[in-house]
Coordinates of C-alpha atoms in Angstrom, one line a residue:
X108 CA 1.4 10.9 -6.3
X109 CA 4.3 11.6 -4.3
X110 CA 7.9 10.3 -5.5
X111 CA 9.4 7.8 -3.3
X112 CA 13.0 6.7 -3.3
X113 CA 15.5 7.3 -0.5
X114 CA 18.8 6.5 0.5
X115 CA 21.2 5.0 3.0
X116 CA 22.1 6.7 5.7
X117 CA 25.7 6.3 7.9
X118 CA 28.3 8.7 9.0
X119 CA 26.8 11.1 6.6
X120 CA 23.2 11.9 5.0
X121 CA 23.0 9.5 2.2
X122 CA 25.4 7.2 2.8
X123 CA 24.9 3.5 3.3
X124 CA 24.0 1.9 6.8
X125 CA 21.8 -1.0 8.6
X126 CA 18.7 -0.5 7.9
X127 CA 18.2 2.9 5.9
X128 CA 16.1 3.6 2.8
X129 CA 16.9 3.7 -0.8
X130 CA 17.4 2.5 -4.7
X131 CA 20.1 0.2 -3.3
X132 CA 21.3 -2.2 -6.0
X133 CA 23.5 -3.9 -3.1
X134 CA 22.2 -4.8 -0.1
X135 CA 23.8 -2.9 2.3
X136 CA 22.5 -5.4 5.3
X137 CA 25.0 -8.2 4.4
X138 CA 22.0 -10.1 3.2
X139 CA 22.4 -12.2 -0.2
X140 CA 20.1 -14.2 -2.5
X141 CA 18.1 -16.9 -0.9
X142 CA 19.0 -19.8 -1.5
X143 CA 16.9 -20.9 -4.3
X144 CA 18.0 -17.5 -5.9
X145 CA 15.3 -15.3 -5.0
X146 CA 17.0 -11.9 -4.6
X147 CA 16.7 -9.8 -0.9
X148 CA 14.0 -7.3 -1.1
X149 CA 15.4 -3.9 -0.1
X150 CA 12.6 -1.7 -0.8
X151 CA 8.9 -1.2 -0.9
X152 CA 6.9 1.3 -1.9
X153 CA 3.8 1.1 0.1
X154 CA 0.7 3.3 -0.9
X155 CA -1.2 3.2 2.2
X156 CA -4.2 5.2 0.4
X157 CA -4.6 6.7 -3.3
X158 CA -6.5 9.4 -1.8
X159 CA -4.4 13.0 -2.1
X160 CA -5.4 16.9 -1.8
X161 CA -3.3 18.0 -4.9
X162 CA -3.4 17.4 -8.8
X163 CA -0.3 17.3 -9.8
X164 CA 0.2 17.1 -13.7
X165 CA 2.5 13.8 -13.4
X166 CA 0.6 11.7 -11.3
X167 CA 0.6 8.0 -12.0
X168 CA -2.3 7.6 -10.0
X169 CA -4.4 11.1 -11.1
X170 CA -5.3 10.5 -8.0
X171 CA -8.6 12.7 -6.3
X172 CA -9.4 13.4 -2.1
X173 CA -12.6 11.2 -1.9
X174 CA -11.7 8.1 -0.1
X175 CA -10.9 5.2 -2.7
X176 CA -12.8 1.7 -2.4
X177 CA -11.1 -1.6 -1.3
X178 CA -8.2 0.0 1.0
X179 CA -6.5 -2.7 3.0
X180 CA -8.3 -2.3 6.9
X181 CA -6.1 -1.7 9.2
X182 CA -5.9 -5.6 10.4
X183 CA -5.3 -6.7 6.4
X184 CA -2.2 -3.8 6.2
X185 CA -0.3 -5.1 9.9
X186 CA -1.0 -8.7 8.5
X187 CA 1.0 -7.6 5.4
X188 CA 3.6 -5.6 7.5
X189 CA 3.9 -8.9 9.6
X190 CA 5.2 -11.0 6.3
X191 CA 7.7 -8.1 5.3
X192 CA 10.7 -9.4 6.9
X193 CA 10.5 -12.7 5.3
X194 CA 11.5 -11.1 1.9
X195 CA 14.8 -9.6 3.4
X196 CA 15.3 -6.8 5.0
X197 CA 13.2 -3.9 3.2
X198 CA 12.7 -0.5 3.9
X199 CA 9.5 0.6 4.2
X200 CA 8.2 3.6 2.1
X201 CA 4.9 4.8 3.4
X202 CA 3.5 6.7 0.4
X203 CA 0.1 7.5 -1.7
X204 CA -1.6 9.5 -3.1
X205 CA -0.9 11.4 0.1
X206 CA -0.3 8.8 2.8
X207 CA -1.4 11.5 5.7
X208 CA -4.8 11.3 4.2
X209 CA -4.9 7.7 6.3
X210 CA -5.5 8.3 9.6
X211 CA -4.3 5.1 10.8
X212 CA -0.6 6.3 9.1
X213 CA 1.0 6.5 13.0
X214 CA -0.3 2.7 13.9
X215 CA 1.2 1.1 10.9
X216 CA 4.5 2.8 10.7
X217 CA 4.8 2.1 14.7
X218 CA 3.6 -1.5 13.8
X219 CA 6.2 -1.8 11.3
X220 CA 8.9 -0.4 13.6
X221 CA 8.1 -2.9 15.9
X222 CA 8.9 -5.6 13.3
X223 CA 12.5 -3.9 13.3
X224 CA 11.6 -2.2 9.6
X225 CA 13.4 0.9 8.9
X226 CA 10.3 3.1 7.8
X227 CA 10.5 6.4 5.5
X228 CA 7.6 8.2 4.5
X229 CA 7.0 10.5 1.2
X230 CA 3.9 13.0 1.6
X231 CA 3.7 16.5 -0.5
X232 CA 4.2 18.6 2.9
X233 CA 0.9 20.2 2.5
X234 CA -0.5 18.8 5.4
X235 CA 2.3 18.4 7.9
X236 CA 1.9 20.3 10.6
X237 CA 3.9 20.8 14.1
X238 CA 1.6 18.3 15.3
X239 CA 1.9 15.9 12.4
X240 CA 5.9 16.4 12.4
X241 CA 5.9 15.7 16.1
X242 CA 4.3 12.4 15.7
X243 CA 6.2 11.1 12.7
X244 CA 9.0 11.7 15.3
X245 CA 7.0 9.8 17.8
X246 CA 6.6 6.7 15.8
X247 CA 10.0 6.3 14.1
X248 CA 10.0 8.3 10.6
X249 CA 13.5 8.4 9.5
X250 CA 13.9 10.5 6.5
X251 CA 10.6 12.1 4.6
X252 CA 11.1 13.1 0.6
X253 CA 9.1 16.4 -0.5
X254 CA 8.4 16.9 -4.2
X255 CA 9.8 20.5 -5.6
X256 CA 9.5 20.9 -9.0
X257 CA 10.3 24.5 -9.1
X258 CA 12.5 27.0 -7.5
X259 CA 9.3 29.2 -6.4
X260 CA 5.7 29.5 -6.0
X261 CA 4.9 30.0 -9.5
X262 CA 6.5 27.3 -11.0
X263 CA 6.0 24.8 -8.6
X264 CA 2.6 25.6 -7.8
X265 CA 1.5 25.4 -11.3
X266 CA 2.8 22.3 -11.9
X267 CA 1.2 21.0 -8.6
X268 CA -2.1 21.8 -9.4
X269 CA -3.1 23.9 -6.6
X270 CA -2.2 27.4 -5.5
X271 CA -0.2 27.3 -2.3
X272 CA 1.4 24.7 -2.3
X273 CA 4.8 25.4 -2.4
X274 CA 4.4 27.3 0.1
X275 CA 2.1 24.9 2.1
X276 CA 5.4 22.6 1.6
X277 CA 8.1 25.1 2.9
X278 CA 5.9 25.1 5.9
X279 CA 5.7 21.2 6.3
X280 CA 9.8 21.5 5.6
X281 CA 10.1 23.4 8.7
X282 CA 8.0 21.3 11.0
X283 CA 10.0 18.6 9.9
X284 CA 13.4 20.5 10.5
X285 CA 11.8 21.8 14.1
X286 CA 11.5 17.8 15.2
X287 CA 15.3 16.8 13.9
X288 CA 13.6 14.4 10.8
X289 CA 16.0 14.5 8.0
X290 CA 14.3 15.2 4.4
X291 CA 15.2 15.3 1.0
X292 CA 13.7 17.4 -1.9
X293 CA 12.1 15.3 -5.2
X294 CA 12.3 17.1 -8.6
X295 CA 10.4 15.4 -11.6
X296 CA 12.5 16.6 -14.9
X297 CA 10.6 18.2 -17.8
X298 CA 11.5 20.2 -20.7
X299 CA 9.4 23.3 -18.8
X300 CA 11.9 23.2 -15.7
X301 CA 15.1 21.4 -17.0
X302 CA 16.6 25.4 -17.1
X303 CA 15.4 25.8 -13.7
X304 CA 17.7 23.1 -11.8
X305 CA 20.3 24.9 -10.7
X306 CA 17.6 27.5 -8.8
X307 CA 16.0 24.3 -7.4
X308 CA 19.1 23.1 -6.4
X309 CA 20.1 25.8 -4.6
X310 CA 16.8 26.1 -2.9
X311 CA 17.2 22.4 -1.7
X312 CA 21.3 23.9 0.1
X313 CA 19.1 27.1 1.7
X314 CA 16.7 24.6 3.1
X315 CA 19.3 21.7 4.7
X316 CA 17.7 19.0 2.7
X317 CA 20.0 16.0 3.1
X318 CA 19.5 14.6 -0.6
X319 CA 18.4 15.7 -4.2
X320 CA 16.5 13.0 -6.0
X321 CA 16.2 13.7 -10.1
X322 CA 13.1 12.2 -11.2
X323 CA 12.7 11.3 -15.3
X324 CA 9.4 11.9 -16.3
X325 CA 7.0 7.9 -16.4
X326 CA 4.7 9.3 -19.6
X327 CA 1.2 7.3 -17.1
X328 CA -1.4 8.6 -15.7
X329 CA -1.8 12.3 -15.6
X330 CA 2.2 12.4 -17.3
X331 CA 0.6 10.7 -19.9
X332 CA -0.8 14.1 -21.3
X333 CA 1.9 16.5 -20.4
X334 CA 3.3 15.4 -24.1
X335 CA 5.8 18.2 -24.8
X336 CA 7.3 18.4 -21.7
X337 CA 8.5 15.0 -21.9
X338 CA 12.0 15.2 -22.7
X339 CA 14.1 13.2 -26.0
X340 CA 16.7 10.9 -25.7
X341 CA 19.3 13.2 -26.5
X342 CA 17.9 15.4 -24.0
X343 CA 17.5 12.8 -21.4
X344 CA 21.3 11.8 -22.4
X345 CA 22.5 15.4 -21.9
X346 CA 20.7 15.9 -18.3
X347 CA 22.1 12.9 -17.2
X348 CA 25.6 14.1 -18.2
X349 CA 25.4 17.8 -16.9
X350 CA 24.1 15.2 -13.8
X351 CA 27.2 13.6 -13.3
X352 CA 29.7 16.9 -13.6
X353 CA 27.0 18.9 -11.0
X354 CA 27.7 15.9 -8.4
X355 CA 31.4 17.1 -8.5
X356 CA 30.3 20.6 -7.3
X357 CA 28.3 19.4 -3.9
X358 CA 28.8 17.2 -0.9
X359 CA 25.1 16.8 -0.9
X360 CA 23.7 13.3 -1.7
X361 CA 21.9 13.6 -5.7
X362 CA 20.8 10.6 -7.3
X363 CA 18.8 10.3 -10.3
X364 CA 15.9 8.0 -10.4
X365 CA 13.9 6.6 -13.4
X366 CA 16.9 7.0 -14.7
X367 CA 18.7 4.0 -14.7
X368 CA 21.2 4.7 -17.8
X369 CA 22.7 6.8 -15.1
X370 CA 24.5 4.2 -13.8
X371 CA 25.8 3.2 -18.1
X372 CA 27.0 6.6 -18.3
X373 CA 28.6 7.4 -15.0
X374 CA 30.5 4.2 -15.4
X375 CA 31.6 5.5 -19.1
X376 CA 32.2 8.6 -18.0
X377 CA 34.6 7.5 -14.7
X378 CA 36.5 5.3 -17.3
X379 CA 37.1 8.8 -19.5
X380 CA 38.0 10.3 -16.4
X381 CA 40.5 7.7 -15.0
X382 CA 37.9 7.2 -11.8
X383 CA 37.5 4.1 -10.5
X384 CA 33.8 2.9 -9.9
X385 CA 33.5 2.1 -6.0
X386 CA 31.4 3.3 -3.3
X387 CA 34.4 5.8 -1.9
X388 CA 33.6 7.6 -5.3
X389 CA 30.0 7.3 -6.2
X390 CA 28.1 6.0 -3.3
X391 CA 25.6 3.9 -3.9
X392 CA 25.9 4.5 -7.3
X393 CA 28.7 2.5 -7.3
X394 CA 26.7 -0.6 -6.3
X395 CA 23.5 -0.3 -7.1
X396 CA 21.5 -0.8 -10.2
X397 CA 19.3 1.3 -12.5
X398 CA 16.1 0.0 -12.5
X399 CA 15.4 -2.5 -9.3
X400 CA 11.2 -3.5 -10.1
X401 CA 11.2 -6.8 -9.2
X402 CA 14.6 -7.1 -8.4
X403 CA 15.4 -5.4 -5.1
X404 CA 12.3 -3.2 -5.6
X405 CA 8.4 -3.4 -5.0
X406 CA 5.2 -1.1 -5.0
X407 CA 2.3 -2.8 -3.1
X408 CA -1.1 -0.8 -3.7
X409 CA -3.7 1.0 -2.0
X410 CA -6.1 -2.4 -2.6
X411 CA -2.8 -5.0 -2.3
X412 CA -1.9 -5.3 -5.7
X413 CA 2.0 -5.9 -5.8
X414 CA 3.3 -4.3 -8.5
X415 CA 7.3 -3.9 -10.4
X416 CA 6.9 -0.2 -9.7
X417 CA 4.2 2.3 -9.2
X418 CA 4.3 3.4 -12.2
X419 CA 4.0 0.2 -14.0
X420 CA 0.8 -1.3 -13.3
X421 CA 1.9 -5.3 -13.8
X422 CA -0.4 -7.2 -11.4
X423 CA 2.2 -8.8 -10.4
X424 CA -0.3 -10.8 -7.3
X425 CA -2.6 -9.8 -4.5
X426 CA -1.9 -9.7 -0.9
X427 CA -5.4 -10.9 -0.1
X428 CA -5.1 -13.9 -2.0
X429 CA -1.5 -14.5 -2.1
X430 CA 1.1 -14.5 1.0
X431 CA 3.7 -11.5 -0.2
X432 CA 6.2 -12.8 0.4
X433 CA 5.2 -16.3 -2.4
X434 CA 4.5 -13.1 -4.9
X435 CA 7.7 -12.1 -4.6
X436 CA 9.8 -15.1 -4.9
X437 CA 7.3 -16.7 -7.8
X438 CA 6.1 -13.4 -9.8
X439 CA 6.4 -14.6 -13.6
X440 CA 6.8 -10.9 -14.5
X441 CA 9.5 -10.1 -11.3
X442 CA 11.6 -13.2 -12.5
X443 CA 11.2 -12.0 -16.2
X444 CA 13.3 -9.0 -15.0
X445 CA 15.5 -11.3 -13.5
X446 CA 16.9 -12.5 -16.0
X447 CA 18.2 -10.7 -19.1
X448 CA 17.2 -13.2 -21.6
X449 CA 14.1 -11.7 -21.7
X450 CA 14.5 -8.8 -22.3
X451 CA 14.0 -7.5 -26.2
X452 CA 15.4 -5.2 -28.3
X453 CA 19.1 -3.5 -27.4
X454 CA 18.1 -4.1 -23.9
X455 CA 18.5 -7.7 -24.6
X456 CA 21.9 -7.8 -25.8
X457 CA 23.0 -4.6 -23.7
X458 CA 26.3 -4.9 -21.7
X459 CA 25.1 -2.5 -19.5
X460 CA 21.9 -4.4 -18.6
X461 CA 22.9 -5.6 -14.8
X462 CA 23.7 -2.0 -13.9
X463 CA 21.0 0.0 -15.7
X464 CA 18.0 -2.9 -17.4
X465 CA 15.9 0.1 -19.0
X466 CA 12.5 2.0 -17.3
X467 CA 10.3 -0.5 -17.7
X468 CA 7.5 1.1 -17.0
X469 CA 8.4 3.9 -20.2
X470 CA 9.2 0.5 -22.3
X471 CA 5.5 0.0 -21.2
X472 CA 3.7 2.7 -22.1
X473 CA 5.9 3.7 -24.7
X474 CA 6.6 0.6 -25.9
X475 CA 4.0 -1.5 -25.2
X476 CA 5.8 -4.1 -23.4
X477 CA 6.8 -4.2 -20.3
X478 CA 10.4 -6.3 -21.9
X479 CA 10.8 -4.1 -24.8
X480 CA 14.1 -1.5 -24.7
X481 CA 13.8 1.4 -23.3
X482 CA 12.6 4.1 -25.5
X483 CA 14.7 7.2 -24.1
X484 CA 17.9 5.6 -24.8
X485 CA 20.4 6.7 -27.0
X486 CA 22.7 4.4 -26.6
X487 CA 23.7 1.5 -29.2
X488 CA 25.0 -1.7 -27.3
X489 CA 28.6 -3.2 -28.7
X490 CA 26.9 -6.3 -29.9
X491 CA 23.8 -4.5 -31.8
X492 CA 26.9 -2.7 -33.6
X493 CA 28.1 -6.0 -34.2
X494 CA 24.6 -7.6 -35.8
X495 CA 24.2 -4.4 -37.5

């Protein structure tokens, strides 16, 4: 599975705008909560196929290259696309598996263009070509992640399952930078490249990506067995530290994703540093929210299943028997993370909670509950200290 979050862009790469793609915790489109309270949707992570031509250790989906059963046809995925824009605004994130593995990938993303979407896509750059860069230009990509999760062949390539793919993905880059379509570099954290980051980093400035994404390690699917490499809470407390001081070195866009105690600690940390918290100083950051399943944020599956996130599967309704856009107003488990009072554990009582909420999908599969707190947190809320 390829990673998929992206960010605003507006007088600069990563930085807020009508229409562009991101973890926005704000909507950036002027557009509030309906009025019965149902938040604006502002993005959704659309697998268009599981299908996918690596094996990458952390997939979610271990997903395979045969073709998977019970794909939405073609007519099934525009009748979805047509129901988008009742949820808000949302950008579209075309995704998989591999989403170039579809060969209908062009129609729907000029479908959904033609619906006024913003649309992003996140393949592992294997398979773009010239040709394949030259019509994501064509039909209206705006920004396209790549996953790097080392600094070089070796690393990367073992973690992606398949020799030559790094390489296979520097290629795909520069298609991409050939046609003018901005990209940004993905890096999932784990204990076996956490001393790398500053090699990746600098990889991603040699390259002109646009934006480095951080992704913490979901323990599903294929992650599920990777065991040691799955970092502690202290450890996940220090990257995210080391995180905020290495932003200070770079005008290029980072963010850190399945992260969402980001957002507690940058806050903490800006108070320490006499900073105030505001979009002139952290960007989106500033205004946006750790974890956004079911709040701002959706994954819809390769068969229709809506879903908080793609790496928590919560059938959270199906497209084929349920109009989207009813799923996400009504979705018991989406208005569950709505509200904080159902939330258990330290997350419950957290002051942090509207700005960070937990991984959900770790409280899941570490937790076994989907409301439980989140189990790579460090961090002891003032009114658990109180109880205590």
């Amino acid at each position: 599975m390829t990673k998929t979050t992206f960010e605003h862009p507006k007088a600069a790469p990563g930085k807020p705008a009508h229409g562009a793609g991101g973890h926005p915790g704000a909507c950036p489109h002027g557009h509030g909560a309906a009025q019965d309270g149902t938040p604006p949707l502002r993005l959704i992570a659309w697998e268009i196929t599981r299908s996918c031509n690596l094996a990458c250790k952390h997939c979610r989906a271990e997903a395979h290259t045969e073709p998977y059963p019970g794909e939405l046809t073609n007519a099934e995925a525009k009748a979805l696309i047509d129901t988008f824009p009742e949820t808000g605004n949302p950008i579209v994130i075309f995704t998989g598996g591999e989403p170039l593995m579809r060969k209908d990938w062009p129609d729907l993303v000029r479908y959904a263009k033609s619906k006024g979407l913003r649309c992003v896509m996140a393949p592992n750059g294997t398979l773009i070509t010239p040709e394949v860069a030259k019509t994501m230009k064509e039909v209206g990509i705006e920004r396209v992640s790549i996953s790097i999760d080392g600094p070089c062949k070796d690393t990367h390539d073992e973690f992606r399952g398949v020799p030559g793919a790094f390489e296979a993905s520097m290629r795909g880059i520069q298609y991409l930078k050939d046609e003018g379509i901005e990209f940004q570099i993905n890096t999932t954290v784990t204990r076996g490249n956490l001393g790398m980051f500053k090699d990746i980093f600098k990889l991603c400035e040699e390259i002109g990506a646009v934006a480095w994404h951080i992704f913490l390690l979901v323990p599903t699917g294929r992650g599920a067995e990777l065991g040691a490499e799955i970092i502690s809470a202290q450890e996940y407390e220090d990257v995210l530290n080391w995180f905020y001081d290495f932003r200070k070195t770079t005008s290029m866009q980072l963010k850190a994703t399945c992260a969402p105690h980001y957002h507690r600690i940058l806050r903490q940390r800006a108070k320490e540093d006499g900073i105030p918290v505001t979009f002139e100083n952290f960007g989106l950051d500033a205004v946006s929210r750790g974890c956004l399943g079911g709040v701002g944020f959706c994954f819809i599956s390769h068969t229709g299943i809506v879903q908080p996130c793609g790496y928590l599967e919560l059938d959270c309704g199906d497209v084929k028997k349920t109009p989207f856009p009813e799923i996400w107003k009504n979705s018991k488990h989406f208005n569950e993370f709505r509200n904080q009072d159902c939330f258990e554990g330290k997350c419950g009582v957290c002051e942090y909670h509207k700005v960070c909420a937990g991984c959900r999908a770790r409280a899941y599969t570490m937790n076994g509950s989907h409301l439980a707190e989140e189990p790579l947190c460090s961090y002891t809320p003032r009114k658990a200290k109180k109880d205590a």
